[in-house]
Coordinates of C-alpha atoms in Angstrom, one line a residue:
M232 CA 10.7 45.8 -25.1
P233 CA 7.8 43.6 -23.9
A234 CA 10.0 42.1 -21.2
T235 CA 11.0 45.6 -20.0
L236 CA 7.4 46.7 -19.9
A237 CA 6.4 43.6 -18.0
A238 CA 9.2 44.1 -15.4
V239 CA 8.2 47.8 -14.9
S240 CA 4.5 46.9 -14.6
A241 CA 5.2 44.2 -12.1
G242 CA 6.7 46.7 -9.7
A243 CA 4.0 49.4 -10.2
R244 CA 2.0 50.6 -7.2
P245 CA -1.1 52.7 -7.1
A246 CA -0.7 56.4 -6.5
T247 CA -1.8 57.5 -3.0
A248 CA -1.3 61.2 -3.1
Q249 CA -3.3 64.1 -1.6
Q250 CA -5.3 66.5 -3.7
Y251 CA -3.5 69.3 -5.4
M252 CA -3.5 72.8 -3.9
V253 CA -4.1 75.3 -6.7
E254 CA -3.2 79.0 -6.4
D255 CA -6.0 81.1 -7.8
A256 CA -3.4 83.7 -9.2
A257 CA -5.5 86.6 -8.1
V258 CA -3.6 89.7 -6.9
V259 CA -4.6 91.4 -3.7
E260 CA -5.7 95.0 -4.2
Y261 CA -3.4 97.8 -3.1
R262 CA -3.5 98.3 0.7
A263 CA -5.7 95.2 1.2
C264 CA -5.2 91.8 2.8
Q265 CA -6.7 88.3 2.3
I266 CA -6.4 84.9 3.8
E267 CA -6.4 81.8 1.7
A268 CA -7.1 78.5 3.6
W269 CA -7.6 74.9 2.6
H270 CA -8.4 71.9 4.8
G271 CA -8.2 68.3 3.5
E272 CA -8.3 64.8 4.9
R273 CA -4.6 64.9 6.0
E274 CA -3.4 68.4 5.2
S275 CA -4.4 72.0 6.1
W276 CA -2.9 75.2 4.8
M277 CA -3.3 78.9 5.6
E278 CA -1.7 81.7 3.7
P279 CA -2.4 85.3 4.6
G280 CA -1.3 87.9 2.1
C281 CA -1.2 91.7 1.9
Q282 CA -0.2 94.3 -0.7
P283 CA 1.4 97.2 1.3
L284 CA 3.0 98.8 -1.9
R285 CA 1.9 98.9 -5.5
N286 CA 3.3 95.9 -7.4
L287 CA 4.4 94.1 -4.1
E288 CA 2.4 91.4 -2.6
L289 CA 3.7 89.6 0.6
T290 CA 2.4 86.2 1.5
V291 CA 3.4 83.8 4.3
G292 CA 2.1 80.3 4.4
A293 CA 1.9 77.5 7.0
G294 CA 0.9 73.9 6.3
F295 CA 0.0 71.1 8.7
L296 CA 0.3 67.4 7.8
A297 CA -1.2 64.6 9.9
D298 CA 0.7 61.3 9.9
G299 CA -1.0 57.9 10.5
D300 CA -1.1 58.3 14.3
G301 CA -3.0 61.6 14.1
A302 CA 0.0 63.7 15.1
R303 CA 0.5 66.9 13.1
E304 CA 3.7 68.3 11.6
T305 CA 4.1 71.9 10.8
G306 CA 5.9 73.4 7.7
S307 CA 6.1 76.7 6.0

């Protein structure tokens, strides 16, 4: 067991992840809209949401991620 632990520890690298994006779990009021946005060091997100019908909330999100060269990729 100590040899396995030493072998695994030798290959361990520090975590270099972005911060977590946390949904606030709030529901938009009936016939209302909202925009949630977040901007970090390398990532940006924007998520508009509306509730056109009772018990139905529609949300579409877009995320932007900058690579090491400063270029930005888009995802949704």
